[in-house]
Structures are given as structure tokens and as C-alpha cells.
PDB file of C-alpha atoms and ligand atoms in Angstrom:
ATOM      1  CA  UNK G   1     136.003 104.324  46.952  1.00 49.00           C
ATOM      2  CA  UNK G   2     138.481 106.739  48.587  1.00 49.00           C
ATOM      3  CA  UNK G   3     141.907 106.787  46.939  1.00 51.00           C
ATOM      4  CA  UNK G   4     144.079 104.027  48.369  1.00 72.00           C
ATOM      5  CA  UNK G   5     147.022 106.403  48.053  1.00 68.00           C
ATOM      6  CA  UNK G   6     145.863 109.040  50.485  1.00 93.00           C
ATOM      7  CA  UNK G   7     143.040 108.307  52.867  1.00 98.00           C
ATOM      8  CA  UNK G   8     142.151 110.289  55.983  1.00 98.00           C
ATOM      9  CA  UNK G   9     142.615 107.793  58.827  1.00 98.00           C
ATOM     10  CA  UNK G  10     141.733 108.355  62.482  1.00 98.00           C
ATOM     11  CA  UNK G  11     143.830 106.173  64.799  1.00 98.00           C
ATOM     12  CA  UNK G  12     142.708 105.813  68.431  1.00 98.00           C
ATOM     13  CA  UNK G  13     145.470 104.723  70.797  1.00 98.00           C
ATOM     14  CA  UNK G  14     147.986 105.935  68.240  1.00 98.00           C
ATOM     15  CA  UNK G  15     150.804 106.395  70.755  1.00 98.00           C
ATOM     16  CA  UNK G  16     150.569 102.971  72.385  1.00 98.00           C
ATOM     17  CA  UNK G  17     152.729  99.934  71.620  1.00 97.00           C
ATOM     18  CA  UNK G  18     150.508  98.736  68.760  1.00 98.00           C
ATOM     19  CA  UNK G  19     149.268 102.207  67.817  1.00 98.00           C
ATOM     20  CA  UNK G  20     152.762 103.605  67.239  1.00 98.00           C
ATOM     21  CA  UNK G  21     153.579 100.854  64.717  1.00 98.00           C
ATOM     22  CA  UNK G  22     150.182 101.240  63.042  1.00 98.00           C
ATOM     23  CA  UNK G  23     150.535 105.023  62.773  1.00 98.00           C
ATOM     24  CA  UNK G  24     154.045 104.786  61.294  1.00 98.00           C
ATOM     25  CA  UNK G  25     152.848 102.140  58.808  1.00 98.00           C
ATOM     26  CA  UNK G  26     149.920 104.203  57.500  1.00 98.00           C
ATOM     27  CA  UNK G  27     152.021 107.374  57.297  1.00 98.00           C
ATOM     28  CA  UNK G  28     154.713 105.492  55.347  1.00 97.00           C
ATOM     29  CA  UNK G  29     151.998 104.354  52.916  1.00 97.00           C
ATOM     30  CA  UNK G  30     151.141 108.014  52.256  1.00 97.00           C
ATOM     31  CA  UNK G  31     147.898 108.267  54.217  1.00 98.00           C
ATOM     32  CA  UNK G  32     146.924 111.305  56.321  1.00 98.00           C
ATOM     33  CA  UNK G  33     146.678 110.221  59.940  1.00 98.00           C
ATOM     34  CA  UNK G  34     144.946 111.987  62.836  1.00 98.00           C
ATOM     35  CA  UNK G  35     146.048 110.563  66.167  1.00 98.00           C
ATOM     36  CA  UNK G  36     143.781 110.174  69.203  1.00 98.00           C
ATOM     37  CA  UNK G  37     144.678 109.221  72.770  1.00 98.00           C
ATOM     38  CA  UNK G  38     143.724 109.950  76.319  1.00 98.00           C
ATOM     39  CA  UNK G  39     146.922 111.845  77.157  1.00 97.00           C
ATOM     40  CA  UNK G  40     148.696 112.186  73.777  1.00 97.00           C
ATOM     41  CA  UNK G  41     147.704 112.817  70.186  1.00 97.00           C
ATOM     42  CA  UNK G  42     146.251 115.408  67.833  1.00 98.00           C
ATOM     43  CA  UNK G  43     142.965 114.919  69.701  1.00 98.00           C
ATOM     44  CA  UNK G  44     142.653 114.028  73.388  1.00 98.00           C
ATOM     45  CA  UNK G  45     139.702 111.761  74.067  1.00 98.00           C
ATOM     46  CA  UNK G  46     138.835 108.976  76.486  1.00 98.00           C
ATOM     47  CA  UNK G  47     136.738 106.756  74.222  1.00 98.00           C
ATOM     48  CA  UNK G  48     135.163 105.168  77.317  1.00 98.00           C
ATOM     49  CA  UNK G  49     133.453 108.528  77.968  1.00 98.00           C
ATOM     50  CA  UNK G  50     130.419 109.251  75.744  1.00 97.00           C
ATOM     51  CA  UNK G  51     130.664 113.018  76.167  1.00 98.00           C
ATOM     52  CA  UNK G  52     134.327 113.054  75.113  1.00 98.00           C
ATOM     53  CA  UNK G  53     133.559 110.733  72.184  1.00 98.00           C
ATOM     54  CA  UNK G  54     130.811 113.028  70.919  1.00 97.00           C
ATOM     55  CA  UNK G  55     133.145 116.025  71.184  1.00 98.00           C
ATOM     56  CA  UNK G  56     135.868 114.118  69.343  1.00 98.00           C
ATOM     57  CA  UNK G  57     133.569 113.256  66.441  1.00 98.00           C
ATOM     58  CA  UNK G  58     132.411 116.889  66.241  1.00 97.00           C
ATOM     59  CA  UNK G  59     136.025 118.066  65.893  1.00 96.00           C
ATOM     60  CA  UNK G  60     137.022 115.298  63.439  1.00 96.00           C
ATOM     61  CA  UNK G  61     134.290 115.895  60.875  1.00 93.00           C
ATOM     62  CA  UNK G  62     134.629 113.463  57.945  1.00 97.00           C
ATOM     63  CA  UNK G  63     137.187 110.632  57.723  1.00 98.00           C
ATOM     64  CA  UNK G  64     137.714 107.638  55.436  1.00 98.00           C
ATOM     65  CA  UNK G  65     138.763 105.098  58.039  1.00 98.00           C
ATOM     66  CA  UNK G  66     138.901 104.576  61.800  1.00 99.00           C
ATOM     67  CA  UNK G  67     141.473 102.272  63.372  1.00 99.00           C
ATOM     68  CA  UNK G  68     141.315 101.478  67.080  1.00 99.00           C
ATOM     69  CA  UNK G  69     144.451 100.263  68.852  1.00 98.00           C
ATOM     70  CA  UNK G  70     143.222 101.141  72.353  1.00 98.00           C
ATOM     71  CA  UNK G  71     141.316  99.480  75.175  1.00 98.00           C
ATOM     72  CA  UNK G  72     142.103  98.037  78.574  1.00 97.00           C
ATOM     73  CA  UNK G  73     141.264  94.784  80.345  1.00 97.00           C
ATOM     74  CA  UNK G  74     142.134  93.565  83.836  1.00 97.00           C
ATOM     75  CA  UNK G  75     144.046  90.267  84.108  1.00 96.00           C
ATOM     76  CA  UNK G  76     143.533  88.447  87.436  1.00 97.00           C
ATOM     77  CA  UNK G  77     142.791  84.950  88.724  1.00 97.00           C
ATOM     78  CA  UNK G  78     139.150  83.961  88.190  1.00 98.00           C
ATOM     79  CA  UNK G  79     138.324  83.981  91.922  1.00 98.00           C
ATOM     80  CA  UNK G  80     139.759  87.498  92.287  1.00 98.00           C
ATOM     81  CA  UNK G  81     137.872  89.076  89.367  1.00 98.00           C
ATOM     82  CA  UNK G  82     135.071  91.240  90.730  1.00 98.00           C
ATOM     83  CA  UNK G  83     131.866  92.613  89.254  1.00 98.00           C
ATOM     84  CA  UNK G  84     133.721  95.924  88.954  1.00 98.00           C
ATOM     85  CA  UNK G  85     136.541  94.245  87.003  1.00 98.00           C
ATOM     86  CA  UNK G  86     134.103  92.758  84.471  1.00 98.00           C
ATOM     87  CA  UNK G  87     132.259  96.088  84.219  1.00 98.00           C
ATOM     88  CA  UNK G  88     135.561  97.864  83.693  1.00 98.00           C
ATOM     89  CA  UNK G  89     136.631  95.409  80.991  1.00 98.00           C
ATOM     90  CA  UNK G  90     133.284  95.841  79.256  1.00 98.00           C
ATOM     91  CA  UNK G  91     133.374  99.649  79.490  1.00 98.00           C
ATOM     92  CA  UNK G  92     137.024 100.172  78.528  1.00 98.00           C
ATOM     93  CA  UNK G  93     137.461  97.536  75.812  1.00 98.00           C
ATOM     94  CA  UNK G  94     134.076  96.529  74.412  1.00 98.00           C
ATOM     95  CA  UNK G  95     131.589  99.358  74.964  1.00 98.00           C
ATOM     96  CA  UNK G  96     134.234 102.021  74.248  1.00 98.00           C
ATOM     97  CA  UNK G  97     134.903 100.514  70.801  1.00 98.00           C
ATOM     98  CA  UNK G  98     131.204  99.884  70.157  1.00 98.00           C
ATOM     99  CA  UNK G  99     130.470 103.554  70.913  1.00 98.00           C
ATOM    100  CA  UNK G 100     133.403 104.690  68.777  1.00 98.00           C
ATOM    101  CA  UNK G 101     131.623 103.020  65.862  1.00 98.00           C
ATOM    102  CA  UNK G 102     128.017 103.863  66.835  1.00 98.00           C
ATOM    103  CA  UNK G 103     128.751 107.543  67.294  1.00 98.00           C
ATOM    104  CA  UNK G 104     131.046 107.711  64.268  1.00 98.00           C
ATOM    105  CA  UNK G 105     129.047 106.108  61.469  1.00 98.00           C
ATOM    106  CA  UNK G 106     127.822 109.447  60.135  1.00 98.00           C
ATOM    107  CA  UNK G 107     131.384 110.837  60.119  1.00 98.00           C
ATOM    108  CA  UNK G 108     132.887 107.989  58.107  1.00 98.00           C
ATOM    109  CA  UNK G 109     132.655 108.020  54.317  1.00 98.00           C
ATOM    110  CA  UNK G 110     129.866 105.793  52.941  1.00 97.00           C
ATOM    111  CA  UNK G 111     132.525 103.482  51.467  1.00 97.00           C
ATOM    112  CA  UNK G 112     134.854 103.921  54.451  1.00 98.00           C
ATOM    113  CA  UNK G 113     135.739 101.481  57.215  1.00 98.00           C
ATOM    114  CA  UNK G 114     136.276 100.748  60.904  1.00 99.00           C
ATOM    115  CA  UNK G 115     138.960  98.408  62.264  1.00 99.00           C
ATOM    116  CA  UNK G 116     138.807  97.407  65.936  1.00 99.00           C
ATOM    117  CA  UNK G 117     141.109  95.389  68.211  1.00 99.00           C
ATOM    118  CA  UNK G 118     140.354  92.282  70.312  1.00 98.00           C
ATOM    119  CA  UNK G 119     142.935  89.657  71.333  1.00 98.00           C
ATOM    120  CA  UNK G 120     143.727  85.944  71.396  1.00 98.00           C
ATOM    121  CA  UNK G 121     142.136  85.002  74.784  1.00 98.00           C
ATOM    122  CA  UNK G 122     138.667  84.937  73.181  1.00 97.00           C
ATOM    123  CA  UNK G 123     139.657  81.854  71.124  1.00 98.00           C
ATOM    124  CA  UNK G 124     142.586  80.458  73.120  1.00 98.00           C
ATOM    125  CA  UNK G 125     142.043  81.099  76.842  1.00 97.00           C
ATOM    126  CA  UNK G 126     144.828  81.815  79.318  1.00 97.00           C
ATOM    127  CA  UNK G 127     144.938  81.713  83.116  1.00 97.00           C
ATOM    128  CA  UNK G 128     143.854  85.119  84.538  1.00 97.00           C
ATOM    129  CA  UNK G 129     142.290  86.036  81.164  1.00 97.00           C
ATOM    130  CA  UNK G 130     138.564  85.420  81.687  1.00 98.00           C
ATOM    131  CA  UNK G 131     137.574  89.108  81.620  1.00 98.00           C
ATOM    132  CA  UNK G 132     139.774  89.723  78.580  1.00 98.00           C
ATOM    133  CA  UNK G 133     138.385  86.681  76.760  1.00 98.00           C
ATOM    134  CA  UNK G 134     134.796  87.707  77.496  1.00 98.00           C
ATOM    135  CA  UNK G 135     135.028  91.263  76.215  1.00 98.00           C
ATOM    136  CA  UNK G 136     137.265  90.400  73.248  1.00 98.00           C
ATOM    137  CA  UNK G 137     134.594  87.891  72.219  1.00 98.00           C
ATOM    138  CA  UNK G 138     131.979  90.638  72.563  1.00 98.00           C
ATOM    139  CA  UNK G 139     133.965  92.960  70.283  1.00 99.00           C
ATOM    140  CA  UNK G 140     134.228  90.194  67.666  1.00 99.00           C
ATOM    141  CA  UNK G 141     130.488  89.421  67.851  1.00 99.00           C
ATOM    142  CA  UNK G 142     129.716  93.134  67.525  1.00 99.00           C
ATOM    143  CA  UNK G 143     131.870  93.383  64.389  1.00 99.00           C
ATOM    144  CA  UNK G 144     130.197  90.402  62.709  1.00 98.00           C
ATOM    145  CA  UNK G 145     126.738  91.765  63.506  1.00 98.00           C
ATOM    146  CA  UNK G 146     127.366  95.438  62.713  1.00 99.00           C
ATOM    147  CA  UNK G 147     128.974  94.566  59.366  1.00 99.00           C
ATOM    148  CA  UNK G 148     125.659  93.522  57.818  1.00 98.00           C
ATOM    149  CA  UNK G 149     123.913  96.679  59.044  1.00 98.00           C
ATOM    150  CA  UNK G 150     126.417  99.422  58.262  1.00 98.00           C
ATOM    151  CA  UNK G 151     127.277  98.272  54.711  1.00 98.00           C
ATOM    152  CA  UNK G 152     128.554  99.646  52.395  1.00 98.00           C
ATOM    153  CA  UNK G 153     130.775 100.895  55.215  1.00 98.00           C
ATOM    154  CA  UNK G 154     133.018  98.024  56.300  1.00 98.00           C
ATOM    155  CA  UNK G 155     134.059  96.882  59.787  1.00 99.00           C
ATOM    156  CA  UNK G 156     136.658  94.291  60.837  1.00 99.00           C
ATOM    157  CA  UNK G 157     138.633  93.398  63.963  1.00 99.00           C
ATOM    158  CA  UNK G 158     142.256  92.383  64.430  1.00 99.00           C
ATOM    159  CA  UNK G 159     142.756  89.682  67.078  1.00 98.00           C
ATOM    160  CA  UNK G 160     146.455  89.296  67.879  1.00 98.00           C
ATOM    161  CA  UNK G 161     148.395  86.957  70.130  1.00 98.00           C
ATOM    162  CA  UNK G 162     150.707  88.556  72.687  1.00 97.00           C
ATOM    163  CA  UNK G 163     153.035  91.146  71.158  1.00 97.00           C
ATOM    164  CA  UNK G 164     156.746  90.517  70.830  1.00 97.00           C
ATOM    165  CA  UNK G 165     157.143  94.033  72.221  1.00 95.00           C
ATOM    166  CA  UNK G 166     155.009  93.155  75.302  1.00 94.00           C
ATOM    167  CA  UNK G 167     156.615  89.787  76.135  1.00 93.00           C
ATOM    168  CA  UNK G 168     158.663  91.373  78.931  1.00 92.00           C
ATOM    169  CA  UNK G 169     155.393  91.975  80.803  1.00 93.00           C
ATOM    170  CA  UNK G 170     153.131  89.147  79.572  1.00 91.00           C
ATOM    171  CA  UNK G 171     155.330  86.145  78.703  1.00 91.00           C
ATOM    172  CA  UNK G 172     154.318  84.245  81.861  1.00 93.00           C
ATOM    173  CA  UNK G 173     150.619  84.863  81.167  1.00 94.00           C
ATOM    174  CA  UNK G 174     150.896  83.502  77.598  1.00 97.00           C
ATOM    175  CA  UNK G 175     153.154  80.446  78.015  1.00 96.00           C
ATOM    176  CA  UNK G 176     154.094  78.922  74.681  1.00 96.00           C
ATOM    177  CA  UNK G 177     152.001  81.371  72.667  1.00 97.00           C
ATOM    178  CA  UNK G 178     153.707  82.464  69.428  1.00 96.00           C
ATOM    179  CA  UNK G 179     154.244  86.230  69.745  1.00 97.00           C
ATOM    180  CA  UNK G 180     153.289  88.684  67.016  1.00 98.00           C
ATOM    181  CA  UNK G 181     155.316  91.739  66.012  1.00 98.00           C
ATOM    182  CA  UNK G 182     153.560  95.108  66.139  1.00 98.00           C
ATOM    183  CA  UNK G 183     154.555  95.505  62.467  1.00 98.00           C
ATOM    184  CA  UNK G 184     152.452  92.419  61.583  1.00 98.00           C
ATOM    185  CA  UNK G 185     149.474  93.932  63.381  1.00 98.00           C
ATOM    186  CA  UNK G 186     149.992  97.142  61.399  1.00 98.00           C
ATOM    187  CA  UNK G 187     149.818  95.109  58.158  1.00 98.00           C
ATOM    188  CA  UNK G 188     146.600  93.448  59.346  1.00 98.00           C
ATOM    189  CA  UNK G 189     145.090  96.891  59.938  1.00 98.00           C
ATOM    190  CA  UNK G 190     146.171  97.876  56.413  1.00 98.00           C
ATOM    191  CA  UNK G 191     144.225  94.864  55.123  1.00 98.00           C
ATOM    192  CA  UNK G 192     141.159  96.143  57.017  1.00 98.00           C
ATOM    193  CA  UNK G 193     141.491  99.698  55.669  1.00 98.00           C
ATOM    194  CA  UNK G 194     142.602  99.147  52.075  1.00 98.00           C
ATOM    195  CA  UNK G 195     141.061  95.715  51.435  1.00 97.00           C
ATOM    196  CA  UNK G 196     137.478  94.735  50.723  1.00 97.00           C
ATOM    197  CA  UNK G 197     136.611  92.482  53.676  1.00 98.00           C
ATOM    198  CA  UNK G 198     133.885  93.185  56.181  1.00 98.00           C
ATOM    199  CA  UNK G 199     132.722  91.372  59.311  1.00 98.00           C
ATOM    200  CA  UNK G 200     136.061  89.553  59.563  1.00 98.00           C
ATOM    201  CA  UNK G 201     138.075  88.632  62.647  1.00 98.00           C
ATOM    202  CA  UNK G 202     141.698  88.728  61.495  1.00 98.00           C
ATOM    203  CA  UNK G 203     143.572  86.327  63.763  1.00 98.00           C
ATOM    204  CA  UNK G 204     147.340  86.730  64.264  1.00 98.00           C
ATOM    205  CA  UNK G 205     149.161  84.477  63.954  1.00 96.00           C
TER     206      UNK G 205
HETATM  207  N1  LIG Q   1     150.095  94.243  74.000  1.00 71.88           N
HETATM  208  C1  LIG Q   1     149.660  93.028  73.644  1.00 71.88           C
HETATM  209  O1  LIG Q   1     150.375  92.016  73.760  1.00 71.88           O
HETATM  210  C2  LIG Q   1     148.283  92.894  73.058  1.00 71.88           C
HETATM  211  C3  LIG Q   1     147.922  91.679  72.434  1.00 71.88           C
HETATM  212  C4  LIG Q   1     146.637  91.547  71.913  1.00 71.88           C
HETATM  213  C5  LIG Q   1     145.731  92.597  72.008  1.00 71.88           C
HETATM  214  N2  LIG Q   1     146.113  93.753  72.636  1.00 71.88           N
HETATM  215  C6  LIG Q   1     145.136  94.846  72.720  1.00 71.88           C
HETATM  216  O2  LIG Q   1     145.591  95.910  71.914  1.00 71.88           O
HETATM  217  C7  LIG Q   1     145.167  97.158  72.469  1.00 71.88           C
HETATM  218  C8  LIG Q   1     146.370  98.067  72.616  1.00 71.88           C
HETATM  219  O3  LIG Q   1     147.362  97.382  73.349  1.00 71.88           O
HETATM  220  P1  LIG Q   1     148.818  98.027  73.576  1.00 71.88           P
HETATM  221  O4  LIG Q   1     149.668  96.959  74.153  1.00 71.88           O
HETATM  222  O5  LIG Q   1     149.266  98.758  72.358  1.00 71.88           O
HETATM  223  O6  LIG Q   1     148.457  99.076  74.736  1.00 71.88           O
HETATM  224  P2  LIG Q   1     149.288 100.347  75.245  1.00 71.88           P
HETATM  225  O7  LIG Q   1     150.710 100.267  74.858  1.00 71.88           O
HETATM  226  O8  LIG Q   1     148.928 100.496  76.686  1.00 71.88           O
HETATM  227  O9  LIG Q   1     148.640 101.552  74.433  1.00 71.88           O
HETATM  228  C9  LIG Q   1     147.268 101.817  74.494  1.00 71.88           C
HETATM  229  C10 LIG Q   1     147.041 103.186  73.897  1.00 71.88           C
HETATM  230  O10 LIG Q   1     145.647 103.405  73.844  1.00 71.88           O
HETATM  231  C11 LIG Q   1     145.302 104.586  74.527  1.00 71.88           C
HETATM  232  N3  LIG Q   1     144.060 104.351  75.241  1.00 71.88           N
HETATM  233  C12 LIG Q   1     143.785 103.391  76.155  1.00 71.88           C
HETATM  234  N4  LIG Q   1     142.519 103.500  76.578  1.00 71.88           N
HETATM  235  C13 LIG Q   1     141.984 104.550  75.914  1.00 71.88           C
HETATM  236  C14 LIG Q   1     140.726 105.178  75.928  1.00 71.88           C
HETATM  237  N5  LIG Q   1     139.742 104.761  76.748  1.00 71.88           N
HETATM  238  N6  LIG Q   1     140.501 106.225  75.105  1.00 71.88           N
HETATM  239  C15 LIG Q   1     141.480 106.673  74.291  1.00 71.88           C
HETATM  240  N7  LIG Q   1     142.713 106.137  74.233  1.00 71.88           N
HETATM  241  C16 LIG Q   1     142.958 105.085  75.055  1.00 71.88           C
HETATM  242  C17 LIG Q   1     146.433 104.898  75.479  1.00 71.88           C
HETATM  243  O11 LIG Q   1     146.518 106.300  75.623  1.00 71.88           O
HETATM  244  P3  LIG Q   1     147.126 107.005  76.938  1.00 71.88           P
HETATM  245  O12 LIG Q   1     148.497 106.404  77.115  1.00 71.88           O
HETATM  246  O13 LIG Q   1     147.140 108.434  76.548  1.00 71.88           O
HETATM  247  O14 LIG Q   1     146.190 106.670  78.072  1.00 71.88           O
HETATM  248  C18 LIG Q   1     147.640 104.309  74.738  1.00 71.88           C
HETATM  249  O15 LIG Q   1     148.210 105.260  73.857  1.00 71.88           O
HETATM  250  C19 LIG Q   1     144.448  96.822  73.776  1.00 71.88           C
HETATM  251  O16 LIG Q   1     143.062  96.755  73.536  1.00 71.88           O
HETATM  252  C20 LIG Q   1     144.972  95.435  74.111  1.00 71.88           C
HETATM  253  O17 LIG Q   1     144.064  94.691  74.889  1.00 71.88           O
HETATM  254  C21 LIG Q   1     147.364  93.940  73.141  1.00 71.88           C
END
């Protein structure tokens, strides 16, 4: 088991709303963090692009844990969502995270872990959220299934409600939903990295 005091942790989407809180949290705990993002970070990589993902893993080498706080999904009324929207949601949220894991298993320590991100629409649907719900559900199913095959490596997924920090943009889309602070999501990712669970969907709240 890698030391809980100082693990090497790769954080994808490290400069986003969630990723910034997660990165600060792990650094404050004494871990060594490598940040990844499309336009910012120690490593620039679009995880929806296989070639860039392969290059990223070559430059990373070995790590103890991978945390993903990235991914994009289109929100639009059901009748306006197109085939391209669903394909985009699949490619940018589900397949991108699946490939992050698939291509990274040999780079993660045998007792290391992956932690992915989904979101509340998969279990509590919202208007305009069908594409989001569909691909978040796919990420959660992938985590449950992969967990029994990649052991002793562990894999979990954090599934938050709308962020307090994102309410300005999404409050109308998530009416009455209890918001979650980015700091609470960071703690959930800590549970994934430092704890012993695997195959879990950690729902917030
Ligand atoms: N915000 C919410 O209320 C909420 C709630 C539940 C779940 N989520 C999920 O949490 C994740 C992050 O949300 P957020 O609000 O923190 O988003 P955000 O503020 O837009 O940040 C996303 C970060 O991920 C990076 N990123 C996006 N796509 C990427 C890709 N293909 N490859 C590499 N990096 C990529 C972005 O980098 P660049 O800026 O360099 O492009 C950005 O730094 C998303 O999957 C979202 O669906 C969000």
C-alpha cells in the first residue's frame, strides 16, 4: 500500500471548479499532485483524444492514484438533443474517462486507485438532463464492472448534486436540489484515494 502521507496523484481537470478544490485538498494533505487539463496544468491533454491520452501516460510514468474532475455534457430539452449531442456526451464524459482508466492501468501502482466523476442526473433526473443522465449512468456502470477486473487496483466514482459554486449557472436546471460544496467533493475523492472501497458510487449529498 502506498504511504497515505505522500502519494503521487494525477488529477485531470485540476483547474476546473471541482478540480481546483480537489487539488488544494490533496496538496494540503501532503500528497504530490500532477495536474492535467486541456489548456492548463503540468500536462496538457484532451482526455477525449486517444493519441493525447497515450502521450500523457507515456510522460506520467508511474502514479499511485488518478482522480478525474473533468468531462462535459450538453444540457438541452429532450426534443432538441441530437445524435451528435449524445455522441458528444458519450465521447467527452463517458468514453474519455473509460479510456483514461483503460490506457492507464499499467501506469498505476498495483495497489493504487482511480476515482472518476459522474453526477446526480443519473439517479435523480432533471429537465434538459437526458444526455447527462445517460452518460453519468454509463460511467457508474463502468466503475462497478471494472472494479472486479482490475483488483487489487481500486476504482470508484463520485456522483455529486449541483455545486454551490455553480448555482449561478445551474440553479434553474436543478430546482430544489440540495447543492454540494466543492470542498465536500474533495473529501469524497480523498475517501476514494486513501480508503479501501472499490466499485462504489459515492453520492453527494
Ligand atoms: N459543476 C457542477 O455543478 C457539477 C455537478 C456534478 C457533476 N459535475 C461534473 O464534474 C466535472 C467537472 O465539472 P466542473 O464544474 O468542475 O467543470 P469546469 O469548471 O468546467 O472544469 C472542468 C475542467 O476539466 C477540464 N477538462 C474538460 N474536458 C477535458 C478533457 N476532455 N480533457 C482534459 N481536461 C478536460 C477543463 O480544462 P480546460 O479548461 O483546460 O478545458 C477544466 O479545467 C464534469 O464532468 C461535470 O459534469 C459538475
